[in-house]
Short mmCIF file of C-alpha atoms in Angstrom, two decimals:
data_model
loop_
_atom_site.label_atom_id
_atom_site.label_comp_id
_atom_site.label_asym_id
_atom_site.label_seq_id
_atom_site.Cartn_x
_atom_site.Cartn_y
_atom_site.Cartn_z
CA MET R 276 174.92 139.05 181.51
CA PRO R 277 172.41 141.99 181.03
CA ALA R 278 169.14 141.00 179.75
CA ASN R 279 169.50 143.30 176.76
CA THR R 280 172.81 141.86 175.75
CA ARG R 281 171.49 138.29 176.20
CA GLY R 282 168.45 139.04 174.04
CA PHE R 283 170.57 140.29 171.17
CA LEU R 284 173.03 137.30 171.60
CA TYR R 285 170.00 134.84 171.13
CA ALA R 286 168.56 136.75 168.28
CA LEU R 287 172.01 136.62 166.57
CA ILE R 288 172.26 132.94 167.09
CA ALA R 289 168.67 132.47 165.92
CA THR R 290 169.73 134.32 162.68
CA ILE R 291 172.87 132.28 162.04
CA CYS R 292 171.00 128.94 162.73
CA GLY R 293 168.07 130.21 160.58
CA SER R 294 170.34 130.87 157.66
CA LEU R 295 171.45 127.22 157.78
CA VAL R 296 167.79 126.18 157.54
CA TYR R 297 167.49 127.54 154.00
CA LEU R 298 170.71 125.75 152.89
CA PHE R 299 170.00 122.25 154.56
CA SER R 300 166.25 122.27 153.62
CA LYS R 301 167.10 123.22 149.99
CA ALA R 302 169.70 120.60 149.62
CA ALA R 303 167.12 117.99 151.00
CA LEU R 304 164.19 119.20 148.92
CA ASN R 305 166.14 118.80 145.69
CA GLU R 306 165.83 115.03 146.41
CA VAL R 307 162.53 114.37 148.26
CA SER R 308 158.96 115.65 148.10
CA LEU R 309 157.64 118.29 150.45
CA ALA R 310 155.67 115.53 152.33
CA GLN R 311 158.78 113.25 152.83
CA PHE R 312 160.86 116.30 154.00
CA GLY R 313 158.18 117.44 156.51
CA PHE R 314 157.72 113.95 157.89
CA TRP R 315 161.48 113.52 158.63
CA TRP R 316 162.31 117.10 159.40
CA PHE R 317 159.61 117.57 162.27
CA LEU R 318 159.79 113.93 163.44
CA ILE R 319 163.62 114.57 164.15
CA ALA R 320 162.84 118.04 165.54
CA ILE R 321 160.52 116.48 168.04
CA LEU R 322 163.31 114.14 169.21
CA TRP R 323 165.73 117.09 169.59
CA ASN R 324 163.17 119.11 171.49
CA GLY R 325 162.06 116.07 173.48
CA MET R 326 165.69 115.55 174.74
CA MET R 327 165.70 119.20 175.85
CA SER R 328 162.38 118.90 177.48
CA ALA R 329 163.68 115.95 179.59
CA HIS R 330 166.44 117.92 180.86
CA PRO R 331 165.66 119.43 184.45
CA LYS R 332 166.75 122.92 183.06
CA GLY R 333 165.04 122.37 179.68
CA GLY R 334 162.22 124.54 180.55
CA PHE R 335 159.41 122.19 179.78
CA SER R 336 156.37 122.81 181.98
CA ILE R 337 152.69 122.55 181.44
CA ALA R 338 151.59 121.86 184.97
CA LYS R 339 150.04 125.28 185.45
CA PHE R 340 148.60 125.55 182.01
CA THR R 341 144.89 126.63 181.83
CA ARG R 342 142.41 125.92 179.12
CA ALA R 343 143.31 129.35 177.58
CA ASP R 344 146.91 128.38 177.29
CA TYR R 345 145.98 124.99 175.45
CA ARG R 346 143.71 127.15 173.07
CA SER R 347 146.60 129.56 172.62
CA LEU R 348 148.90 126.55 171.57
CA LEU R 349 146.17 125.36 169.22
CA LEU R 350 145.81 128.64 167.49
CA ILE R 351 149.58 129.24 167.26
CA GLY R 352 149.88 125.84 165.81
CA VAL R 353 147.36 126.37 163.05
CA PHE R 354 149.18 129.68 161.97
CA GLU R 355 152.53 127.93 162.18
CA VAL R 356 151.21 125.11 159.80
CA VAL R 357 150.23 127.57 157.11
CA ALA R 358 153.12 129.76 157.30
CA THR R 359 155.65 126.83 157.52
CA VAL R 360 154.26 124.78 154.66
CA SER R 361 154.17 127.88 152.49
CA PHE R 362 157.74 128.67 153.42
CA TYR R 363 159.14 125.32 152.64
CA ALA R 364 157.23 125.10 149.43
CA ALA R 365 158.85 128.43 148.35
CA ILE R 366 162.36 127.02 149.12
CA LYS R 367 161.57 123.82 147.17
CA ILE R 368 160.71 125.64 143.79
CA THR R 369 163.16 128.48 144.13
CA ASP R 370 166.40 128.30 142.11
CA ASN R 371 168.35 130.04 144.93
CA PRO R 372 167.39 129.91 148.65
CA THR R 373 168.61 133.36 149.08
CA VAL R 374 165.56 134.70 147.36
CA PRO R 375 163.06 133.57 149.92
CA SER R 376 165.34 134.46 152.70
CA PHE R 377 165.46 138.07 151.63
CA LEU R 378 161.57 137.96 151.03
CA ARG R 379 161.06 136.64 154.58
CA ASN R 380 161.58 140.37 155.66
CA LEU R 381 158.09 140.99 154.72
CA GLU R 382 157.25 139.32 157.89
CA TYR R 383 158.56 142.44 159.82
CA LEU R 384 156.55 144.84 157.66
CA PHE R 385 153.26 142.81 158.50
CA VAL R 386 154.24 142.68 162.25
CA THR R 387 154.44 146.40 162.34
CA LEU R 388 151.32 146.81 160.46
CA LEU R 389 149.43 144.56 162.68
CA GLY R 390 150.97 146.22 165.70
CA VAL R 391 149.35 149.53 164.35
CA TRP R 392 145.88 148.04 163.65
CA ILE R 393 145.50 145.66 166.61
CA LEU R 394 147.71 147.18 169.38
CA SER R 395 147.17 150.74 168.29
CA GLU R 396 150.80 151.55 167.89
CA ARG R 397 151.99 154.72 166.34
CA PHE R 398 152.60 154.77 162.58
CA THR R 399 155.41 157.37 162.16
CA ILE R 400 156.99 158.77 159.10
CA LYS R 401 159.97 156.62 159.76
CA THR R 402 157.86 153.52 160.05
CA GLY R 403 156.16 154.32 156.66
CA THR R 404 159.36 154.97 154.92
CA GLY R 405 160.77 151.65 156.20
CA ALA R 406 157.59 149.97 155.03
CA LEU R 407 157.94 151.27 151.58
CA LEU R 408 161.61 150.36 151.48
CA ILE R 409 160.64 146.68 152.30
CA LEU R 410 157.87 146.63 149.68
CA THR R 411 160.28 148.01 147.13
CA GLY R 412 162.88 145.64 147.90
CA ALA R 413 160.44 142.79 147.55
CA PHE R 414 159.34 143.97 144.20
CA ILE R 415 162.96 144.17 143.16
CA ILE R 416 163.60 140.57 144.41
CA SER R 417 160.36 139.22 142.68
CA PHE R 418 161.05 141.01 139.26
CA ARG R 419 161.38 138.40 136.64
CA ASP R 420 160.80 140.26 133.28
CA ALA R 421 159.51 143.45 131.77
CA GLY R 422 155.98 142.43 132.08
CA LEU R 423 153.64 143.24 134.95
CA SER R 424 153.35 139.51 135.66
CA GLY R 425 157.13 139.54 136.41
CA PHE R 426 156.39 141.13 139.67
CA MET R 427 154.84 138.04 141.15
CA THR R 428 156.61 134.83 140.83
CA ALA R 429 155.45 131.67 142.55
CA THR R 430 158.21 131.94 145.14
CA ALA R 431 157.00 135.49 145.90
CA GLY R 432 153.39 134.47 146.23
CA LEU R 433 154.13 131.60 148.62
CA MET R 434 156.38 133.81 150.67
CA LEU R 435 153.73 136.64 150.94
CA VAL R 436 151.33 133.86 152.32
CA SER R 437 154.11 132.51 154.72
CA THR R 438 155.17 135.91 156.04
CA THR R 439 151.46 137.13 156.65
CA PHE R 440 150.88 134.05 158.75
CA TYR R 441 154.32 134.18 160.47
CA ALA R 442 153.58 137.83 161.49
CA ILE R 443 150.34 136.80 163.12
CA ARG R 444 152.19 133.97 164.93
CA THR R 445 154.84 136.31 166.15
CA LEU R 446 152.38 138.66 167.86
CA LEU R 447 150.58 135.61 169.47
CA VAL R 448 153.81 134.17 170.70
CA LYS R 449 154.80 137.57 172.07
CA LYS R 450 151.65 137.97 173.91
CA HIS R 451 151.91 134.48 175.59
CA ILE R 452 155.78 133.92 175.82
CA ARG R 453 155.64 134.51 179.65
CA GLU R 454 153.06 131.73 180.20
CA ILE R 455 154.27 129.33 177.49
CA SER R 456 158.18 128.41 177.34
CA PRO R 457 160.16 128.38 174.23
CA VAL R 458 160.61 124.65 174.33
CA VAL R 459 156.85 124.05 174.62
CA LEU R 460 156.27 126.41 171.77
CA ALA R 461 158.87 124.50 169.67
CA LEU R 462 157.45 121.28 170.43
CA ASN R 463 153.96 122.45 169.66
CA ARG R 464 154.97 123.62 166.26
CA ALA R 465 156.99 120.45 165.51
CA VAL R 466 154.03 118.24 166.61
CA PHE R 467 151.60 120.19 164.42
CA LEU R 468 153.70 120.15 161.33
CA LEU R 469 154.56 116.42 161.59
CA LEU R 470 150.76 115.52 161.78
CA VAL R 471 150.25 117.59 158.73
CA ALA R 472 153.17 115.84 156.93
CA VAL R 473 151.88 112.32 157.95
CA VAL R 474 148.47 113.18 156.35
CA PHE R 475 150.15 114.36 153.13
CA ILE R 476 152.22 111.18 153.20
CA LEU R 477 149.15 109.01 153.33
CA ILE R 478 147.20 111.03 150.78
CA SER R 479 150.08 111.06 148.23
CA ASN R 480 151.12 107.56 148.96
CA ASP R 481 154.63 108.73 149.35
CA SER R 482 157.28 106.43 150.83
CA ILE R 483 159.09 107.51 154.03
CA ILE R 484 162.26 105.89 152.55
CA ILE R 485 164.42 108.67 151.45
CA PRO R 486 168.15 109.05 150.12
CA ARG R 487 170.86 108.91 152.64
CA SER R 488 172.17 112.31 151.65
CA ALA R 489 168.63 113.83 151.98
CA PHE R 490 168.34 112.29 155.36
CA LEU R 491 171.73 113.73 156.57
CA ASN R 492 170.72 117.18 155.44
CA ILE R 493 167.40 116.88 157.21
CA LEU R 494 169.21 115.62 160.27
CA ALA R 495 171.48 118.66 160.36
CA GLY R 496 168.83 121.04 159.34
CA SER R 497 166.22 119.98 161.81
CA PHE R 498 168.85 120.51 164.65
CA VAL R 499 169.56 124.13 163.71
CA GLY R 500 166.03 124.79 162.48
CA PRO R 501 163.07 123.60 164.53
CA PHE R 502 165.35 122.96 167.64
CA LEU R 503 168.00 125.79 167.88
CA THR R 504 166.31 128.48 165.76
CA SER R 505 162.95 128.09 167.30
CA ASN R 506 164.29 128.05 170.95
CA PHE R 507 166.66 130.92 170.60
CA GLN R 508 164.26 132.85 168.54
CA TYR R 509 161.42 132.50 171.28
CA SER R 510 164.06 133.13 174.12
CA ALA R 511 165.15 136.38 172.43
CA LEU R 512 161.67 137.66 172.71
CA ARG R 513 161.87 137.28 176.51
CA TYR R 514 164.66 139.84 176.87
CA ILE R 515 164.32 142.38 173.93
CA PRO R 516 161.34 143.70 172.12
CA ALA R 517 160.36 141.96 168.93
CA SER R 518 161.18 144.93 167.03
CA LYS R 519 164.96 144.76 168.06
CA ALA R 520 164.97 140.94 167.23
CA ALA R 521 163.63 141.68 163.97
CA ILE R 522 166.58 144.03 163.01
CA VAL R 523 168.93 141.38 163.65
CA GLN R 524 167.03 138.65 162.06
CA SER R 525 166.46 140.76 158.90
CA THR R 526 170.17 139.98 158.00
CA THR R 527 169.49 136.27 157.49
CA GLY R 528 169.60 136.59 153.80
CA LEU R 529 173.46 137.76 153.93
CA PHE R 530 174.23 134.58 155.59
CA VAL R 531 172.35 132.49 153.21
CA LEU R 532 173.92 134.37 150.45
CA LEU R 533 177.24 133.31 151.58
CA GLY R 534 176.06 129.74 152.34
CA ALA R 535 174.34 129.13 148.96
CA LEU R 536 177.62 130.26 147.17
CA MET R 537 179.67 127.62 149.19
CA MET R 538 177.10 124.84 149.05
CA PHE R 539 175.41 125.26 145.52
CA GLY R 540 177.98 127.45 143.80
CA SER R 541 175.27 129.94 142.94
CA LEU R 542 174.15 133.46 143.58
CA PRO R 543 170.98 135.31 143.04
CA THR R 544 171.00 138.03 140.40
CA HIS R 545 172.60 141.36 141.15
CA ILE R 546 169.24 142.98 141.32
CA GLN R 547 167.91 140.45 143.62
CA ILE R 548 170.83 140.99 145.92
CA ALA R 549 170.15 144.80 145.64
CA GLY R 550 166.39 144.28 146.44
CA GLY R 551 167.48 142.09 149.64
CA LEU R 552 169.71 144.99 150.95
CA VAL R 553 166.71 147.24 150.37
CA THR R 554 164.59 145.11 152.53
CA ILE R 555 167.11 145.02 155.35
CA ALA R 556 167.45 148.87 155.27
CA GLY R 557 163.81 149.04 155.45
CA VAL R 558 163.54 146.74 158.43
CA ALA R 559 166.33 148.68 160.17
CA LEU R 560 164.58 152.09 159.48
CA MET R 561 161.15 150.72 160.54
CA MET R 562 162.28 149.11 163.82
CA LEU R 563 164.57 151.96 165.00
CA LYS R 564 161.86 154.01 166.68
CA GLY R 565 162.34 156.97 168.71
CA LYS R 566 161.72 156.97 172.52
CA ALA R 567 158.33 158.37 171.86
CA GLY R 568 157.46 155.15 169.82
CA VAL R 569 155.69 152.23 171.28
CA LYS R 570 158.05 149.42 172.06
#
């Protein structure tokens, strides 16, 4: 299979699996606290990734790691913690998981802007127009009432924090993806987040005993999320530029939209759906650069 085709296939699988994360996590978070959720979600994720690491072809290898590689894992882990905690907090408080899934497209805006700032990539008219569309779509999604305060809900604020840190994480991963394998990155992420969840469990005196239905949702979600999504997302970056993977993954909200209707029997408002479609158009326009653009 050509490398380019393989990369797009991995990105599509990551997108479909990623959409299921919103659904399973929302179902579980309706029954448990964020700390309880994080404890079981990432503990099970470590088990899934651990089994893959134990396989001879699992890709787990740290034998040739340098101190710089370990420092990179530490830095990536810190950004993952802030981004992921904000992400799941947004899912917990939202009425419909489709809303944060559309707002997640802000990440691609920040990836592009950071690329211009840090990597000196070109900022074209097409890029600027795409950025404007993403911001416009985000404002439409976040609109709550006629007042100015309606433009910033708690969900939107948390997703703003989350996507900013995810964007930095993406650039760090892209820089080190040749030295650090996807399964190592996925394990690193799960370990960091499990440790944070344990700390919050101890601070809040939460019990680790949760309802059976919540556990089953976490079991399924941690398989498609921290395991499948993480590995396919990181693997896609080995074969195609982050910009092309972003176009595929920007459609996550559409899959979540269908899933939310089937699982919860609910849809976001018409204006929020319209805003989500605007963000997808913005990502596509921003990432479809001409040959003169920097990949």
